[in-house]
PDB file of C-alpha atoms in Angstrom:
ATOM      1  CA  LEU A   1      36.380 -22.400 -79.673  1.00 56.00           C
ATOM      2  CA  SER A   2      36.987 -21.574 -83.479  1.00 61.00           C
ATOM      3  CA  THR A   3      34.289 -18.856 -83.880  1.00 72.00           C
ATOM      4  CA  CYS A   4      36.165 -16.110 -82.254  1.00 79.00           C
ATOM      5  CA  ARG A   5      39.378 -16.947 -84.217  1.00 84.00           C
ATOM      6  CA  LEU A   6      37.609 -17.281 -87.589  1.00 88.00           C
ATOM      7  CA  TYR A   7      35.671 -14.236 -87.448  1.00 87.00           C
ATOM      8  CA  CYS A   8      37.592 -11.851 -85.341  1.00 89.00           C
ATOM      9  CA  GLU A   9      41.109 -12.293 -85.870  1.00 90.00           C
ATOM     10  CA  GLU A  10      43.227 -10.923 -88.542  1.00 89.00           C
ATOM     11  CA  GLU A  11      42.974 -12.720 -92.024  1.00 88.00           C
ATOM     12  CA  LYS A  12      46.292 -14.133 -91.862  1.00 90.00           C
ATOM     13  CA  ASP A  13      46.817 -14.237 -88.048  1.00 90.00           C
ATOM     14  CA  PRO A  14      48.647 -17.470 -87.235  1.00 90.00           C
ATOM     15  CA  LYS A  15      45.788 -18.412 -84.785  1.00 88.00           C
ATOM     16  CA  ARG A  16      43.162 -17.962 -87.383  1.00 91.00           C
ATOM     17  CA  ARG A  17      45.219 -19.989 -89.788  1.00 92.00           C
ATOM     18  CA  SER A  18      46.002 -22.823 -87.410  1.00 90.00           C
ATOM     19  CA  CYS A  19      42.169 -22.985 -86.844  1.00 90.00           C
ATOM     20  CA  GLN A  20      41.647 -23.473 -90.396  1.00 91.00           C
ATOM     21  CA  THR A  21      44.264 -26.144 -90.757  1.00 90.00           C
ATOM     22  CA  VAL A  22      42.664 -28.128 -88.118  1.00 89.00           C
ATOM     23  CA  LEU A  23      39.213 -27.936 -89.478  1.00 91.00           C
ATOM     24  CA  ALA A  24      40.430 -28.813 -92.901  1.00 91.00           C
ATOM     25  CA  GLU A  25      42.364 -31.819 -91.570  1.00 89.00           C
ATOM     26  CA  ALA A  26      39.351 -32.827 -89.578  1.00 91.00           C
ATOM     27  CA  LEU A  27      36.972 -32.660 -92.648  1.00 92.00           C
ATOM     28  CA  ASP A  28      39.654 -34.690 -94.707  1.00 91.00           C
ATOM     29  CA  VAL A  29      39.475 -37.502 -92.073  1.00 91.00           C
ATOM     30  CA  VAL A  30      35.788 -37.452 -91.763  1.00 94.00           C
ATOM     31  CA  VAL A  31      35.130 -37.589 -95.488  1.00 94.00           C
ATOM     32  CA  ARG A  32      37.610 -40.412 -96.254  1.00 92.00           C
ATOM     33  CA  SER A  33      36.346 -42.346 -93.135  1.00 93.00           C
ATOM     34  CA  PHE A  34      32.702 -42.436 -94.423  1.00 94.00           C
ATOM     35  CA  ALA A  35      33.600 -42.811 -98.179  1.00 94.00           C
ATOM     36  CA  PRO A  36      33.224 -46.564 -98.199  1.00 94.00           C
ATOM     37  CA  ILE A  37      29.756 -46.331 -96.619  1.00 95.00           C
ATOM     38  CA  LEU A  38      28.459 -43.312 -98.281  1.00 96.00           C
ATOM     39  CA  PRO A  39      30.486 -42.982-101.521  1.00 96.00           C
ATOM     40  CA  HIS A  40      28.179 -40.384-103.387  1.00 96.00           C
ATOM     41  CA  LEU A  41      28.096 -38.014-100.284  1.00 97.00           C
ATOM     42  CA  ALA A  42      31.933 -38.370 -99.666  1.00 95.00           C
ATOM     43  CA  GLU A  43      32.665 -37.640-103.259  1.00 96.00           C
ATOM     44  CA  GLU A  44      30.403 -34.724-103.474  1.00 96.00           C
ATOM     45  CA  VAL A  45      31.923 -33.118-100.265  1.00 95.00           C
ATOM     46  CA  PHE A  46      35.425 -33.758-101.582  1.00 94.00           C
ATOM     47  CA  GLN A  47      34.643 -32.020-105.012  1.00 94.00           C
ATOM     48  CA  HIS A  48      33.548 -28.912-103.057  1.00 93.00           C
ATOM     49  CA  LEU A  49      36.407 -28.668-100.815  1.00 90.00           C
ATOM     50  CA  PRO A  50      37.521 -24.961-100.891  1.00 88.00           C
ATOM     51  CA  TYR A  51      41.177 -25.676-101.177  1.00 85.00           C
ATOM     52  CA  LYS A  52      43.713 -27.334-103.567  1.00 83.00           C
ATOM     53  CA  LYS A  53      43.611 -31.242-103.537  1.00 83.00           C
ATOM     54  CA  ASP A  54      46.290 -33.690-104.523  1.00 84.00           C
ATOM     55  CA  SER A  55      43.829 -36.149-106.021  1.00 88.00           C
ATOM     56  CA  GLU A  56      40.790 -35.780-108.167  1.00 91.00           C
ATOM     57  CA  SER A  57      38.505 -38.194-106.249  1.00 93.00           C
ATOM     58  CA  VAL A  58      38.308 -39.086-102.556  1.00 92.00           C
ATOM     59  CA  PHE A  59      38.620 -42.624-103.596  1.00 93.00           C
ATOM     60  CA  HIS A  60      42.215 -41.784-105.262  1.00 90.00           C
ATOM     61  CA  THR A  61      43.482 -40.364-101.795  1.00 88.00           C
ATOM     62  CA  GLY A  62      44.237 -43.637-100.100  1.00 84.00           C
ATOM     63  CA  TRP A  63      43.451 -44.455 -96.558  1.00 82.00           C
ATOM     64  CA  ILE A  64      43.954 -42.179 -93.460  1.00 82.00           C
ATOM     65  CA  ASN A  65      47.538 -41.883 -92.280  1.00 79.00           C
ATOM     66  CA  ALA A  66      47.538 -39.138 -89.713  1.00 74.00           C
ATOM     67  CA  SER A  67      50.868 -37.190 -89.290  1.00 76.00           C
ATOM     68  CA  SER A  68      53.072 -37.688 -86.289  1.00 76.00           C
ATOM     69  CA  ALA A  69      53.138 -33.797 -86.103  1.00 73.00           C
ATOM     70  CA  TRP A  70      49.642 -33.932 -84.496  1.00 75.00           C
ATOM     71  CA  LYS A  71      50.793 -36.019 -81.623  1.00 76.00           C
ATOM     72  CA  LYS A  72      52.565 -33.514 -79.090  1.00 78.00           C
ATOM     73  CA  PRO A  73      53.198 -34.880 -75.584  1.00 76.00           C
ATOM     74  CA  GLY A  74      51.017 -33.141 -72.973  1.00 83.00           C
ATOM     75  CA  ILE A  75      48.671 -31.492 -75.286  1.00 87.00           C
ATOM     76  CA  GLU A  76      45.772 -33.899 -74.733  1.00 87.00           C
ATOM     77  CA  GLU A  77      46.249 -33.665 -70.947  1.00 90.00           C
ATOM     78  CA  ALA A  78      46.326 -29.935 -71.121  1.00 93.00           C
ATOM     79  CA  ILE A  79      43.194 -29.625 -72.992  1.00 93.00           C
ATOM     80  CA  GLU A  80      41.452 -32.168 -70.858  1.00 93.00           C
ATOM     81  CA  GLY A  81      42.646 -30.553 -67.797  1.00 94.00           C
ATOM     82  CA  ALA A  82      41.188 -27.163 -69.006  1.00 96.00           C
ATOM     83  CA  CYS A  83      38.021 -28.708 -70.014  1.00 96.00           C
ATOM     84  CA  ALA A  84      37.490 -30.021 -66.367  1.00 95.00           C
ATOM     85  CA  MET A  85      38.205 -26.603 -64.960  1.00 97.00           C
ATOM     86  CA  ARG A  86      35.691 -25.327 -67.580  1.00 96.00           C
ATOM     87  CA  ASP A  87      33.103 -27.579 -66.465  1.00 96.00           C
ATOM     88  CA  SER A  88      33.652 -26.413 -62.927  1.00 95.00           C
ATOM     89  CA  PHE A  89      33.320 -22.924 -63.908  1.00 96.00           C
ATOM     90  CA  LEU A  90      30.033 -23.376 -65.936  1.00 95.00           C
ATOM     91  CA  GLY A  91      28.778 -25.324 -63.214  1.00 95.00           C
ATOM     92  CA  SER A  92      29.351 -22.608 -60.815  1.00 93.00           C
ATOM     93  CA  ILE A  93      27.393 -19.915 -62.579  1.00 92.00           C
ATOM     94  CA  SER A  94      24.221 -22.072 -63.138  1.00 87.00           C
ATOM     95  CA  GLY A  95      23.566 -21.588 -66.953  1.00 84.00           C
ATOM     96  CA  LYS A  96      24.317 -17.788 -67.175  1.00 93.00           C
ATOM     97  CA  ASN A  97      26.441 -16.369 -69.962  1.00 94.00           C
ATOM     98  CA  ALA A  98      29.955 -17.297 -69.394  1.00 95.00           C
ATOM     99  CA  LEU A  99      31.104 -14.227 -71.334  1.00 95.00           C
ATOM    100  CA  GLU A 100      29.923 -12.049 -68.540  1.00 95.00           C
ATOM    101  CA  TYR A 101      32.451 -13.463 -66.291  1.00 95.00           C
ATOM    102  CA  GLU A 102      36.233 -13.467 -65.604  1.00 95.00           C
ATOM    103  CA  VAL A 103      37.867 -16.600 -64.518  1.00 97.00           C
ATOM    104  CA  VAL A 104      40.661 -16.944 -62.059  1.00 97.00           C
ATOM    105  CA  ILE A 105      42.345 -20.343 -61.819  1.00 97.00           C
ATOM    106  CA  VAL A 106      44.471 -21.240 -58.994  1.00 97.00           C
ATOM    107  CA  ILE A 107      46.891 -24.249 -59.323  1.00 96.00           C
ATOM    108  CA  GLU A 108      49.807 -24.922 -56.985  1.00 91.00           C
ATOM    109  CA  PRO A 109      53.336 -25.244 -58.962  1.00 92.00           C
ATOM    110  CA  GLY A 110      53.576 -28.430 -60.528  1.00 91.00           C
ATOM    111  CA  LEU A 111      52.929 -30.474 -63.683  1.00 91.00           C
ATOM    112  CA  LEU A 112      49.195 -29.210 -64.191  1.00 93.00           C
ATOM    113  CA  PHE A 113      50.233 -25.688 -63.947  1.00 95.00           C
ATOM    114  CA  GLU A 114      52.950 -26.012 -66.539  1.00 94.00           C
ATOM    115  CA  LEU A 115      50.269 -27.532 -68.840  1.00 94.00           C
ATOM    116  CA  MET A 116      48.160 -24.766 -68.343  1.00 96.00           C
ATOM    117  CA  GLU A 117      50.973 -22.353 -69.057  1.00 96.00           C
ATOM    118  CA  ALA A 118      51.365 -23.870 -72.345  1.00 94.00           C
ATOM    119  CA  LEU A 119      47.866 -22.767 -73.171  1.00 95.00           C
ATOM    120  CA  GLN A 120      48.228 -19.293 -71.619  1.00 96.00           C
ATOM    121  CA  ALA A 121      51.844 -17.743 -71.196  1.00 94.00           C
ATOM    122  CA  GLU A 122      50.451 -14.450 -69.746  1.00 96.00           C
ATOM    123  CA  GLU A 123      49.186 -14.454 -66.310  1.00 97.00           C
ATOM    124  CA  THR A 124      45.916 -12.687 -67.680  1.00 96.00           C
ATOM    125  CA  SER A 125      44.514 -12.941 -71.008  1.00 95.00           C
ATOM    126  CA  SER A 126      41.273 -12.585 -73.032  1.00 93.00           C
ATOM    127  CA  VAL A 127      42.675 -14.103 -76.311  1.00 90.00           C
ATOM    128  CA  SER A 128      44.655 -17.073 -74.977  1.00 93.00           C
ATOM    129  CA  GLN A 129      43.808 -20.898 -75.902  1.00 93.00           C
ATOM    130  CA  LEU A 130      42.993 -21.253 -72.141  1.00 96.00           C
ATOM    131  CA  ASN A 131      40.472 -18.465 -72.202  1.00 95.00           C
ATOM    132  CA  GLU A 132      38.918 -19.839 -75.361  1.00 94.00           C
ATOM    133  CA  ILE A 133      38.498 -23.051 -73.724  1.00 95.00           C
ATOM    134  CA  MET A 134      36.902 -21.486 -70.567  1.00 96.00           C
ATOM    135  CA  MET A 135      34.533 -19.573 -72.722  1.00 94.00           C
ATOM    136  CA  ALA A 136      34.917 -16.522 -70.476  1.00 95.00           C
ATOM    137  CA  SER A 137      35.836 -13.046 -71.316  1.00 95.00           C
ATOM    138  CA  GLN A 138      39.057 -13.187 -69.545  1.00 96.00           C
ATOM    139  CA  THR A 139      41.064 -15.793 -67.708  1.00 97.00           C
ATOM    140  CA  THR A 140      43.795 -15.336 -65.095  1.00 97.00           C
ATOM    141  CA  LEU A 141      46.167 -18.101 -64.023  1.00 97.00           C
ATOM    142  CA  LEU A 142      47.721 -17.980 -60.566  1.00 96.00           C
ATOM    143  CA  SER A 143      49.773 -20.322 -58.499  1.00 94.00           C
ATOM    144  CA  GLU A 144      48.176 -19.171 -55.243  1.00 93.00           C
ATOM    145  CA  LEU A 145      45.049 -17.603 -54.152  1.00 90.00           C
ATOM    146  CA  PRO A 146      44.768 -13.717 -54.499  1.00 87.00           C
ATOM    147  CA  LYS A 147      44.866 -11.899 -51.341  1.00 84.00           C
ATOM    148  CA  GLU A 148      41.486 -10.351 -51.646  1.00 84.00           C
ATOM    149  CA  THR A 149      38.557 -12.222 -53.184  1.00 82.00           C
ATOM    150  CA  PRO A 150      35.292 -10.226 -53.706  1.00 80.00           C
ATOM    151  CA  ALA A 151      32.201 -11.453 -51.769  1.00 77.00           C
ATOM    152  CA  ASP A 152      30.234 -12.224 -54.897  1.00 74.00           C
ATOM    153  CA  ALA A 153      32.968 -14.644 -56.367  1.00 83.00           C
ATOM    154  CA  ASN A 154      32.072 -18.157 -56.834  1.00 88.00           C
ATOM    155  CA  ILE A 155      34.760 -20.452 -55.750  1.00 92.00           C
ATOM    156  CA  THR A 156      34.909 -24.074 -57.082  1.00 94.00           C
ATOM    157  CA  LYS A 157      37.384 -26.740 -56.011  1.00 94.00           C
ATOM    158  CA  GLY A 158      38.430 -29.774 -57.988  1.00 94.00           C
ATOM    159  CA  THR A 159      41.209 -32.359 -58.973  1.00 93.00           C
ATOM    160  CA  PHE A 160      42.785 -33.663 -62.101  1.00 93.00           C
ATOM    161  CA  LEU A 161      44.912 -36.626 -62.746  1.00 90.00           C
ATOM    162  CA  ILE A 162      47.645 -36.362 -65.329  1.00 88.00           C
ATOM    163  CA  ASN A 163      48.584 -39.504 -66.940  1.00 83.00           C
ATOM    164  CA  LEU A 164      51.604 -39.132 -69.437  1.00 77.00           C
ATOM    165  CA  GLU A 165      53.947 -41.552 -71.328  1.00 69.00           C
ATOM    166  CA  GLY A 166      51.652 -44.624 -70.825  1.00 69.00           C
ATOM    167  CA  GLY A 167      51.396 -44.208 -67.124  1.00 66.00           C
ATOM    168  CA  ASP A 168      54.995 -43.521 -66.290  1.00 74.00           C
ATOM    169  CA  ILE A 169      54.243 -40.144 -65.282  1.00 79.00           C
ATOM    170  CA  ARG A 170      51.112 -39.698 -62.963  1.00 84.00           C
ATOM    171  CA  GLU A 171      50.347 -36.676 -61.003  1.00 87.00           C
ATOM    172  CA  GLU A 172      47.186 -35.768 -59.290  1.00 90.00           C
ATOM    173  CA  SER A 173      46.715 -31.953 -58.677  1.00 92.00           C
ATOM    174  CA  SER A 174      44.233 -29.857 -57.231  1.00 94.00           C
ATOM    175  CA  TYR A 175      42.825 -26.458 -58.558  1.00 96.00           C
ATOM    176  CA  LYS A 176      40.368 -23.905 -57.704  1.00 96.00           C
ATOM    177  CA  VAL A 177      38.272 -21.988 -60.252  1.00 97.00           C
ATOM    178  CA  ILE A 178      36.951 -18.410 -59.179  1.00 96.00           C
ATOM    179  CA  ALA A 179      34.262 -16.994 -61.346  1.00 95.00           C
ATOM    180  CA  LEU A 180      33.945 -13.242 -61.055  1.00 94.00           C
ATOM    181  CA  PRO A 181      31.271 -10.949 -62.719  1.00 93.00           C
ATOM    182  CA  ILE A 182      33.464  -8.964 -65.382  1.00 93.00           C
ATOM    183  CA  ALA A 183      33.276  -5.104 -64.858  1.00 92.00           C
ATOM    184  CA  LYS A 184      34.105  -4.254 -68.552  1.00 94.00           C
ATOM    185  CA  ALA A 185      31.656  -3.399 -71.249  1.00 96.00           C
ATOM    186  CA  LYS A 186      30.587  -5.679 -74.271  1.00 95.00           C
ATOM    187  CA  CYS A 187      32.660  -5.183 -77.451  1.00 95.00           C
ATOM    188  CA  PRO A 188      30.423  -4.531 -80.352  1.00 94.00           C
ATOM    189  CA  ARG A 189      32.680  -6.504 -82.636  1.00 92.00           C
ATOM    190  CA  CYS A 190      33.730  -9.716 -80.787  1.00 91.00           C
ATOM    191  CA  ARG A 191      30.896  -9.566 -78.164  1.00 91.00           C
ATOM    192  CA  ARG A 192      33.254 -10.291 -75.457  1.00 93.00           C
ATOM    193  CA  TYR A 193      33.280  -7.994 -72.267  1.00 95.00           C
ATOM    194  CA  THR A 194      36.640  -6.608 -72.951  1.00 94.00           C
ATOM    195  CA  SER A 195      36.022  -2.977 -73.872  1.00 95.00           C
ATOM    196  CA  ASP A 196      36.057   0.193 -71.917  1.00 94.00           C
ATOM    197  CA  SER A 197      32.723   1.337 -73.603  1.00 94.00           C
ATOM    198  CA  SER A 198      29.995  -0.491 -75.362  1.00 92.00           C
ATOM    199  CA  SER A 199      30.174   1.847 -78.249  1.00 94.00           C
ATOM    200  CA  THR A 200      33.966   1.154 -78.691  1.00 94.00           C
ATOM    201  CA  PRO A 201      35.492  -2.112 -79.886  1.00 95.00           C
ATOM    202  CA  CYS A 202      38.100  -3.630 -77.500  1.00 94.00           C
ATOM    203  CA  PRO A 203      41.824  -3.156 -77.947  1.00 92.00           C
ATOM    204  CA  ARG A 204      42.115  -6.593 -79.801  1.00 91.00           C
ATOM    205  CA  CYS A 205      39.439  -5.511 -82.314  1.00 93.00           C
ATOM    206  CA  LEU A 206      40.705  -2.113 -82.800  1.00 93.00           C
ATOM    207  CA  LYS A 207      44.110  -3.459 -83.608  1.00 91.00           C
ATOM    208  CA  VAL A 208      42.711  -5.935 -86.000  1.00 92.00           C
ATOM    209  CA  MET A 209      40.437  -3.453 -87.710  1.00 91.00           C
ATOM    210  CA  ALA A 210      43.360  -0.995 -88.044  1.00 90.00           C
ATOM    211  CA  GLY A 211      45.492  -3.785 -89.791  1.00 80.00           C
ATOM    212  CA  LYS A 212      42.894  -4.648 -92.319  1.00 62.00           C
ATOM    213  CA  GLY A 213      41.228  -1.058 -92.705  1.00 45.00           C
ATOM    214  CA  SER A 214      37.633  -2.111 -92.168  1.00 44.00           C
ATOM    215  CA  THR A 215      35.294  -3.128 -89.532  1.00 41.00           C
TER     216      THR A 215
END
């Protein structure tokens, strides 16, 4: 999920910076976790961290104390729900390149739909968190089936059980995942099928390139 953010977004784009923050936090936790078992390796990794550290040694950092800021209600369920839909999508295309498809997710109004909206505010997007999880070139989120569905579409049905606040909120929701071969061309920069021509970068990449003045 991080590849497109790190290599395709603008250097100071919040999506790219947030990805770097998560990777740095994960690395910090892993290094401090195995320090008692592999002290020399942990110290070597710690000394080569490419950012400013509060301590001179991994053994002076103390034990792990994760910030409560990482615990946001509903985020875990939203990611798990999206991953369940991604599994349905990938299973329906039988090992083919997911980027050659666009995905339509249909969920009736309810808690699951609201969780997916937290990952994609727009109806259709190629750069949303939901689309990154789906691994497709474009994802559309709908509350009802489209009036016309192409004959070559793969439709998969599934259900997901939401369990919030220690079981106080439980809701099972059904969903449909429609996989459609995408009609657009592959962007030569981000490699997603979001361009009007295979020789021209997609609108997102053109915007990034214009902002930093290089390819």
